[in-house]
Amino acid sequence: MNIVIFGPPGAGKGTQSKFIVNKFNLYQLSTGDLLRNEIKNKTPLGSKISSTINSGELVSDKIVNDLIEKFISNDNYKNKIIFDGYPRNLKQAHNLNELLNKYDQKIDLVLKLSVSLETIKKRILQRQTIENRDDDSEEIAIKRYKTYERSTEPVIEYYKQLNLLKAIDGERSIDQINKEISDIISLI
Ligand code: AMP
C-alpha cells in the first residue's frame, strides 16, 4: 500500500506519518527531511537549496523528482511508501503517477490533515523551541502556508476527483487522529 499525506506546515504530517510507518510497516519518504539532510551534511545540493527552503518557497521539481525516484525504484520499499511532503504541485503529482506506473505501483490512499492558520502559528512556535528549524519563524510559517494554499491545494482537488482522498480534522488530539487514520487504513 502506498499513501500520500497532505497538510499545511504544522498540521502534524510528520508525527502522523511516523505513527503509520510503525503500525503498518511502511517507509516514510519525507522530501523535507531529505532536503534538510543535504543542508546539514553541507553537500553541493544542500548549499544550492538552503536559501529557497529558508524563504518558505518550493525547491525545483527536478531536484525532488530525482530524490523520490531513488526510493520508488528500490524493491525494498515497493508498495510500502508514505509520501510526506510530495507531491507539492500538479506537475509533481503527474510525475509521481508516471514513476509509480513505471515501477508497477499505484497510490492507494490520500490523507489530508486540515488545520487552521491560527493553530498552525501556535504549533510552529512550539516546534521552534524543540527542533530549531530555520524555516519555523512565524513569518516564514505563514509564507509556507500560503505556498501550500497556492501550489498544493490544487493537487488535493486532483486526488479528490480520483476518489482517493480522505479528509481528517487535524485540530484534534494526536491520539484521536491516530485512531481515525488507523481505521481508514485498516479498511483498505
Ligand atoms: P516540509 O518539511 O515538508 O515542510 O518541507 C520543508 C521545505 O522543503 C519546503 O518548504 C520546501 O522548501 C522544501 N520541499 C519539501 N518537499 C518539497 C517538494 N515536494 N517540492 C518542492 N520543495 C519541497
PDB file of C-alpha atoms and ligand atoms in Angstrom:
ATOM      1  CA  MET A   1       0.000   0.000   0.000  1.00  0.00           C
ATOM      2  CA  ASN A   2       1.278   3.478  -0.939  1.00  0.00           C
ATOM      3  CA  ILE A   3      -0.125   6.520   0.869  1.00  0.00           C
ATOM      4  CA  VAL A   4       0.207  10.262   0.290  1.00  0.00           C
ATOM      5  CA  ILE A   5      -0.282  12.561   3.285  1.00  0.00           C
ATOM      6  CA  PHE A   6      -1.070  16.270   2.925  1.00  0.00           C
ATOM      7  CA  GLY A   7      -1.317  19.082   5.401  1.00  0.00           C
ATOM      8  CA  PRO A   8      -0.004  22.612   5.827  1.00  0.00           C
ATOM      9  CA  PRO A   9       3.195  23.132   7.857  1.00  0.00           C
ATOM     10  CA  GLY A  10       2.492  22.246  11.476  1.00  0.00           C
ATOM     11  CA  ALA A  11      -0.546  20.090  10.663  1.00  0.00           C
ATOM     12  CA  GLY A  12       1.104  17.014  12.166  1.00  0.00           C
ATOM     13  CA  LYS A  13       2.062  15.276   8.900  1.00  0.00           C
ATOM     14  CA  GLY A  14       5.418  14.166  10.244  1.00  0.00           C
ATOM     15  CA  THR A  15       4.002  12.910  13.557  1.00  0.00           C
ATOM     16  CA  GLN A  16       1.183  11.001  11.898  1.00  0.00           C
ATOM     17  CA  SER A  17       3.481   9.572   9.212  1.00  0.00           C
ATOM     18  CA  LYS A  18       5.773   8.144  11.887  1.00  0.00           C
ATOM     19  CA  PHE A  19       2.800   6.547  13.613  1.00  0.00           C
ATOM     20  CA  ILE A  20       1.546   4.986  10.344  1.00  0.00           C
ATOM     21  CA  VAL A  21       5.034   3.762   9.480  1.00  0.00           C
ATOM     22  CA  ASN A  22       5.342   1.906  12.786  1.00  0.00           C
ATOM     23  CA  LYS A  23       1.868   0.482  12.850  1.00  0.00           C
ATOM     24  CA  PHE A  24       1.623  -0.609   9.208  1.00  0.00           C
ATOM     25  CA  ASN A  25       5.268  -1.316   8.486  1.00  0.00           C
ATOM     26  CA  LEU A  26       5.649   1.345   5.810  1.00  0.00           C
ATOM     27  CA  TYR A  27       8.549   3.604   4.856  1.00  0.00           C
ATOM     28  CA  GLN A  28       8.266   7.381   5.375  1.00  0.00           C
ATOM     29  CA  LEU A  29       9.547   9.323   2.381  1.00  0.00           C
ATOM     30  CA  SER A  30       9.755  12.922   3.588  1.00  0.00           C
ATOM     31  CA  THR A  31      11.219  15.160   0.889  1.00  0.00           C
ATOM     32  CA  GLY A  32      11.587  17.920   3.522  1.00  0.00           C
ATOM     33  CA  ASP A  33      13.734  15.626   5.729  1.00  0.00           C
ATOM     34  CA  LEU A  34      15.830  14.519   2.741  1.00  0.00           C
ATOM     35  CA  LEU A  35      16.426  18.131   1.714  1.00  0.00           C
ATOM     36  CA  ARG A  36      17.264  19.228   5.281  1.00  0.00           C
ATOM     37  CA  ASN A  37      19.775  16.366   5.473  1.00  0.00           C
ATOM     38  CA  GLU A  38      21.511  17.672   2.360  1.00  0.00           C
ATOM     39  CA  ILE A  39      21.835  21.065   4.060  1.00  0.00           C
ATOM     40  CA  LYS A  40      23.002  19.535   7.350  1.00  0.00           C
ATOM     41  CA  ASN A  41      25.638  17.445   5.549  1.00  0.00           C
ATOM     42  CA  LYS A  42      26.783  20.513   3.610  1.00  0.00           C
ATOM     43  CA  THR A  43      26.518  18.757   0.224  1.00  0.00           C
ATOM     44  CA  PRO A  44      26.602  20.783  -3.038  1.00  0.00           C
ATOM     45  CA  LEU A  45      22.836  20.219  -3.355  1.00  0.00           C
ATOM     46  CA  GLY A  46      22.402  21.437   0.235  1.00  0.00           C
ATOM     47  CA  SER A  47      24.112  24.751  -0.440  1.00  0.00           C
ATOM     48  CA  LYS A  48      22.075  25.208  -3.608  1.00  0.00           C
ATOM     49  CA  ILE A  49      18.701  24.787  -1.864  1.00  0.00           C
ATOM     50  CA  SER A  50      19.186  26.278   1.606  1.00  0.00           C
ATOM     51  CA  SER A  51      18.098  29.821   0.766  1.00  0.00           C
ATOM     52  CA  THR A  52      14.971  28.559  -1.054  1.00  0.00           C
ATOM     53  CA  ILE A  53      13.950  26.365   1.880  1.00  0.00           C
ATOM     54  CA  ASN A  54      14.590  29.103   4.392  1.00  0.00           C
ATOM     55  CA  SER A  55      12.431  31.518   2.424  1.00  0.00           C
ATOM     56  CA  GLY A  56       9.408  29.161   2.510  1.00  0.00           C
ATOM     57  CA  GLU A  57       9.355  28.590  -1.269  1.00  0.00           C
ATOM     58  CA  LEU A  58       9.471  25.244  -3.043  1.00  0.00           C
ATOM     59  CA  VAL A  59      12.725  23.863  -4.463  1.00  0.00           C
ATOM     60  CA  SER A  60      12.718  22.888  -8.152  1.00  0.00           C
ATOM     61  CA  ASP A  61      10.643  19.939  -9.302  1.00  0.00           C
ATOM     62  CA  LYS A  62      13.691  18.324 -10.900  1.00  0.00           C
ATOM     63  CA  ILE A  63      15.513  18.119  -7.560  1.00  0.00           C
ATOM     64  CA  VAL A  64      12.674  16.436  -5.670  1.00  0.00           C
ATOM     65  CA  ASN A  65      11.662  14.233  -8.609  1.00  0.00           C
ATOM     66  CA  ASP A  66      15.181  12.796  -8.745  1.00  0.00           C
ATOM     67  CA  LEU A  67      15.174  12.242  -4.966  1.00  0.00           C
ATOM     68  CA  ILE A  68      11.944  10.267  -4.922  1.00  0.00           C
ATOM     69  CA  GLU A  69      12.780   8.042  -7.882  1.00  0.00           C
ATOM     70  CA  LYS A  70      15.605   6.520  -5.844  1.00  0.00           C
ATOM     71  CA  PHE A  71      13.009   5.219  -3.380  1.00  0.00           C
ATOM     72  CA  ILE A  72      10.247   4.247  -5.776  1.00  0.00           C
ATOM     73  CA  SER A  73      12.714   2.211  -7.842  1.00  0.00           C
ATOM     74  CA  ASN A  74      14.005   0.362  -4.752  1.00  0.00           C
ATOM     75  CA  ASP A  75      12.352  -3.034  -4.324  1.00  0.00           C
ATOM     76  CA  ASN A  76      12.704  -2.854  -0.531  1.00  0.00           C
ATOM     77  CA  TYR A  77      10.140  -0.066  -0.455  1.00  0.00           C
ATOM     78  CA  LYS A  78       7.830  -1.409  -3.152  1.00  0.00           C
ATOM     79  CA  ASN A  79       4.209  -0.651  -2.222  1.00  0.00           C
ATOM     80  CA  LYS A  80       5.304   0.436   1.257  1.00  0.00           C
ATOM     81  CA  ILE A  81       5.783   4.174   0.948  1.00  0.00           C
ATOM     82  CA  ILE A  82       4.077   7.018   2.729  1.00  0.00           C
ATOM     83  CA  PHE A  83       4.804  10.190   0.770  1.00  0.00           C
ATOM     84  CA  ASP A  84       5.149  13.058   3.246  1.00  0.00           C
ATOM     85  CA  GLY A  85       5.625  16.430   1.556  1.00  0.00           C
ATOM     86  CA  TYR A  86       5.431  15.150  -2.026  1.00  0.00           C
ATOM     87  CA  PRO A  87       3.736  15.934  -4.397  1.00  0.00           C
ATOM     88  CA  ARG A  88       3.525  19.684  -3.691  1.00  0.00           C
ATOM     89  CA  ASN A  89       2.154  20.812  -7.072  1.00  0.00           C
ATOM     90  CA  LEU A  90       0.327  19.310 -10.042  1.00  0.00           C
ATOM     91  CA  LYS A  91       3.491  18.724 -12.050  1.00  0.00           C
ATOM     92  CA  GLN A  92       4.884  16.648  -9.196  1.00  0.00           C
ATOM     93  CA  ALA A  93       1.581  14.752  -8.915  1.00  0.00           C
ATOM     94  CA  HIS A  94       1.789  13.811 -12.593  1.00  0.00           C
ATOM     95  CA  ASN A  95       5.425  12.849 -12.194  1.00  0.00           C
ATOM     96  CA  LEU A  96       4.517  10.649  -9.233  1.00  0.00           C
ATOM     97  CA  ASN A  97       1.891   8.842 -11.335  1.00  0.00           C
ATOM     98  CA  GLU A  98       4.386   8.221 -14.107  1.00  0.00           C
ATOM     99  CA  LEU A  99       7.037   6.939 -11.729  1.00  0.00           C
ATOM    100  CA  LEU A 100       4.644   4.652  -9.876  1.00  0.00           C
ATOM    101  CA  ASN A 101       3.389   3.282 -13.217  1.00  0.00           C
ATOM    102  CA  LYS A 102       6.940   2.732 -14.377  1.00  0.00           C
ATOM    103  CA  TYR A 103       7.660   0.602 -11.284  1.00  0.00           C
ATOM    104  CA  ASP A 104       4.284  -1.130 -11.385  1.00  0.00           C
ATOM    105  CA  GLN A 105       2.777   0.586  -8.348  1.00  0.00           C
ATOM    106  CA  LYS A 106      -0.058   2.991  -7.529  1.00  0.00           C
ATOM    107  CA  ILE A 107      -1.399   5.269  -4.818  1.00  0.00           C
ATOM    108  CA  ASP A 108      -3.948   3.545  -2.613  1.00  0.00           C
ATOM    109  CA  LEU A 109      -4.935   6.372  -0.290  1.00  0.00           C
ATOM    110  CA  VAL A 110      -4.505  10.120   0.097  1.00  0.00           C
ATOM    111  CA  LEU A 111      -4.894  11.668   3.554  1.00  0.00           C
ATOM    112  CA  LYS A 112      -5.399  15.363   4.140  1.00  0.00           C
ATOM    113  CA  LEU A 113      -4.956  16.893   7.594  1.00  0.00           C
ATOM    114  CA  SER A 114      -6.892  20.161   7.884  1.00  0.00           C
ATOM    115  CA  VAL A 115      -5.751  22.768  10.384  1.00  0.00           C
ATOM    116  CA  SER A 116      -6.492  26.494  10.707  1.00  0.00           C
ATOM    117  CA  LEU A 117      -3.820  29.145  10.274  1.00  0.00           C
ATOM    118  CA  GLU A 118      -4.224  30.133  13.962  1.00  0.00           C
ATOM    119  CA  THR A 119      -3.416  26.589  15.126  1.00  0.00           C
ATOM    120  CA  ILE A 120      -0.507  26.407  12.716  1.00  0.00           C
ATOM    121  CA  LYS A 121       1.057  29.574  14.115  1.00  0.00           C
ATOM    122  CA  LYS A 122       0.815  28.175  17.660  1.00  0.00           C
ATOM    123  CA  ARG A 123       2.229  24.764  16.741  1.00  0.00           C
ATOM    124  CA  ILE A 124       5.074  26.192  14.679  1.00  0.00           C
ATOM    125  CA  LEU A 125       6.154  28.381  17.579  1.00  0.00           C
ATOM    126  CA  GLN A 126       6.086  25.327  19.876  1.00  0.00           C
ATOM    127  CA  ARG A 127       8.058  23.253  17.368  1.00  0.00           C
ATOM    128  CA  GLN A 128      10.607  26.043  17.039  1.00  0.00           C
ATOM    129  CA  THR A 129      11.595  25.583  20.686  1.00  0.00           C
ATOM    130  CA  ILE A 130      12.096  21.825  20.133  1.00  0.00           C
ATOM    131  CA  GLU A 131      13.506  21.364  16.613  1.00  0.00           C
ATOM    132  CA  ASN A 132      15.021  24.775  15.956  1.00  0.00           C
ATOM    133  CA  ARG A 133      14.286  24.663  12.217  1.00  0.00           C
ATOM    134  CA  ASP A 134      15.462  27.737  10.291  1.00  0.00           C
ATOM    135  CA  ASP A 135      12.165  27.880   8.362  1.00  0.00           C
ATOM    136  CA  ASP A 136       9.957  27.823  11.500  1.00  0.00           C
ATOM    137  CA  SER A 137       9.729  31.534  12.312  1.00  0.00           C
ATOM    138  CA  GLU A 138       6.163  32.860  12.326  1.00  0.00           C
ATOM    139  CA  GLU A 139       6.802  34.928   9.214  1.00  0.00           C
ATOM    140  CA  ILE A 140       8.183  32.003   7.203  1.00  0.00           C
ATOM    141  CA  ALA A 141       5.493  29.663   8.543  1.00  0.00           C
ATOM    142  CA  ILE A 142       2.842  31.987   7.120  1.00  0.00           C
ATOM    143  CA  LYS A 143       4.734  32.100   3.826  1.00  0.00           C
ATOM    144  CA  ARG A 144       4.862  28.284   3.752  1.00  0.00           C
ATOM    145  CA  TYR A 145       1.145  28.168   4.480  1.00  0.00           C
ATOM    146  CA  LYS A 146       0.470  30.479   1.529  1.00  0.00           C
ATOM    147  CA  THR A 147       2.723  28.375  -0.703  1.00  0.00           C
ATOM    148  CA  TYR A 148       0.717  25.340   0.411  1.00  0.00           C
ATOM    149  CA  GLU A 149      -2.601  27.012  -0.426  1.00  0.00           C
ATOM    150  CA  ARG A 150      -1.385  28.215  -3.806  1.00  0.00           C
ATOM    151  CA  SER A 151       0.546  25.169  -5.064  1.00  0.00           C
ATOM    152  CA  THR A 152      -0.665  22.190  -3.073  1.00  0.00           C
ATOM    153  CA  GLU A 153      -4.414  22.699  -2.644  1.00  0.00           C
ATOM    154  CA  PRO A 154      -4.969  22.056  -6.414  1.00  0.00           C
ATOM    155  CA  VAL A 155      -3.202  18.702  -6.021  1.00  0.00           C
ATOM    156  CA  ILE A 156      -5.607  17.733  -3.247  1.00  0.00           C
ATOM    157  CA  GLU A 157      -8.529  18.579  -5.527  1.00  0.00           C
ATOM    158  CA  TYR A 158      -6.944  16.363  -8.191  1.00  0.00           C
ATOM    159  CA  TYR A 159      -6.860  13.365  -5.811  1.00  0.00           C
ATOM    160  CA  LYS A 160     -10.404  14.126  -4.677  1.00  0.00           C
ATOM    161  CA  GLN A 161     -11.561  13.755  -8.281  1.00  0.00           C
ATOM    162  CA  LEU A 162      -9.819  10.376  -8.375  1.00  0.00           C
ATOM    163  CA  ASN A 163     -11.758   9.313  -5.249  1.00  0.00           C
ATOM    164  CA  LEU A 164      -8.583   8.669  -3.302  1.00  0.00           C
ATOM    165  CA  LEU A 165      -8.955  11.457  -0.744  1.00  0.00           C
ATOM    166  CA  LYS A 166      -9.864  11.150   2.945  1.00  0.00           C
ATOM    167  CA  ALA A 167     -10.005  14.451   4.839  1.00  0.00           C
ATOM    168  CA  ILE A 168      -9.128  14.419   8.520  1.00  0.00           C
ATOM    169  CA  ASP A 169      -9.749  17.077  11.165  1.00  0.00           C
ATOM    170  CA  GLY A 170      -6.198  17.873  12.296  1.00  0.00           C
ATOM    171  CA  GLU A 171      -7.325  20.131  15.152  1.00  0.00           C
ATOM    172  CA  ARG A 172      -7.972  17.158  17.450  1.00  0.00           C
ATOM    173  CA  SER A 173      -5.531  15.352  19.737  1.00  0.00           C
ATOM    174  CA  ILE A 174      -2.732  13.236  18.252  1.00  0.00           C
ATOM    175  CA  ASP A 175      -4.367  10.066  19.655  1.00  0.00           C
ATOM    176  CA  GLN A 176      -7.748  10.828  18.133  1.00  0.00           C
ATOM    177  CA  ILE A 177      -6.147  11.450  14.748  1.00  0.00           C
ATOM    178  CA  ASN A 178      -4.047   8.249  15.067  1.00  0.00           C
ATOM    179  CA  LYS A 179      -7.209   6.268  15.676  1.00  0.00           C
ATOM    180  CA  GLU A 180      -9.105   7.727  12.718  1.00  0.00           C
ATOM    181  CA  ILE A 181      -6.177   7.144  10.364  1.00  0.00           C
ATOM    182  CA  SER A 182      -5.738   3.555  11.589  1.00  0.00           C
ATOM    183  CA  ASP A 183      -9.390   2.830  10.998  1.00  0.00           C
ATOM    184  CA  ILE A 184      -9.220   4.216   7.468  1.00  0.00           C
ATOM    185  CA  ILE A 185      -6.066   2.276   6.570  1.00  0.00           C
ATOM    186  CA  SER A 186      -7.393  -0.957   8.066  1.00  0.00           C
ATOM    187  CA  LEU A 187     -10.314  -0.827   5.663  1.00  0.00           C
ATOM    188  CA  ILE A 188      -8.079  -0.743   2.570  1.00  0.00           C
TER     189      ILE A 188
HETATM  190  P1  AMP B   1       8.479  20.091   4.795  1.00  0.00           P
HETATM  191  O1  AMP B   1       9.374  19.501   5.833  1.00  0.00           O
HETATM  192  O2  AMP B   1       7.700  19.051   4.037  1.00  0.00           O
HETATM  193  O3  AMP B   1       7.595  21.164   5.365  1.00  0.00           O
HETATM  194  O4  AMP B   1       9.420  20.804   3.709  1.00  0.00           O
HETATM  195  C1  AMP B   1      10.286  21.853   4.053  1.00  0.00           C
HETATM  196  C2  AMP B   1      10.700  22.636   2.812  1.00  0.00           C
HETATM  197  O5  AMP B   1      11.387  21.741   1.892  1.00  0.00           O
HETATM  198  C3  AMP B   1       9.551  23.198   1.992  1.00  0.00           C
HETATM  199  O6  AMP B   1       9.106  24.462   2.486  1.00  0.00           O
HETATM  200  C4  AMP B   1      10.201  23.326   0.609  1.00  0.00           C
HETATM  201  O7  AMP B   1      11.084  24.416   0.541  1.00  0.00           O
HETATM  202  C5  AMP B   1      11.054  22.064   0.545  1.00  0.00           C
HETATM  203  N1  AMP B   1      10.299  20.916  -0.020  1.00  0.00           N
HETATM  204  C6  AMP B   1       9.912  19.789   0.634  1.00  0.00           C
HETATM  205  N2  AMP B   1       9.252  18.966  -0.191  1.00  0.00           N
HETATM  206  C7  AMP B   1       9.194  19.601  -1.391  1.00  0.00           C
HETATM  207  C8  AMP B   1       8.625  19.280  -2.661  1.00  0.00           C
HETATM  208  N3  AMP B   1       7.941  18.136  -2.854  1.00  0.00           N
HETATM  209  N4  AMP B   1       8.777  20.163  -3.674  1.00  0.00           N
HETATM  210  C9  AMP B   1       9.462  21.317  -3.517  1.00  0.00           C
HETATM  211  N5  AMP B   1      10.007  21.698  -2.340  1.00  0.00           N
HETATM  212  C10 AMP B   1       9.888  20.846  -1.292  1.00  0.00           C
END
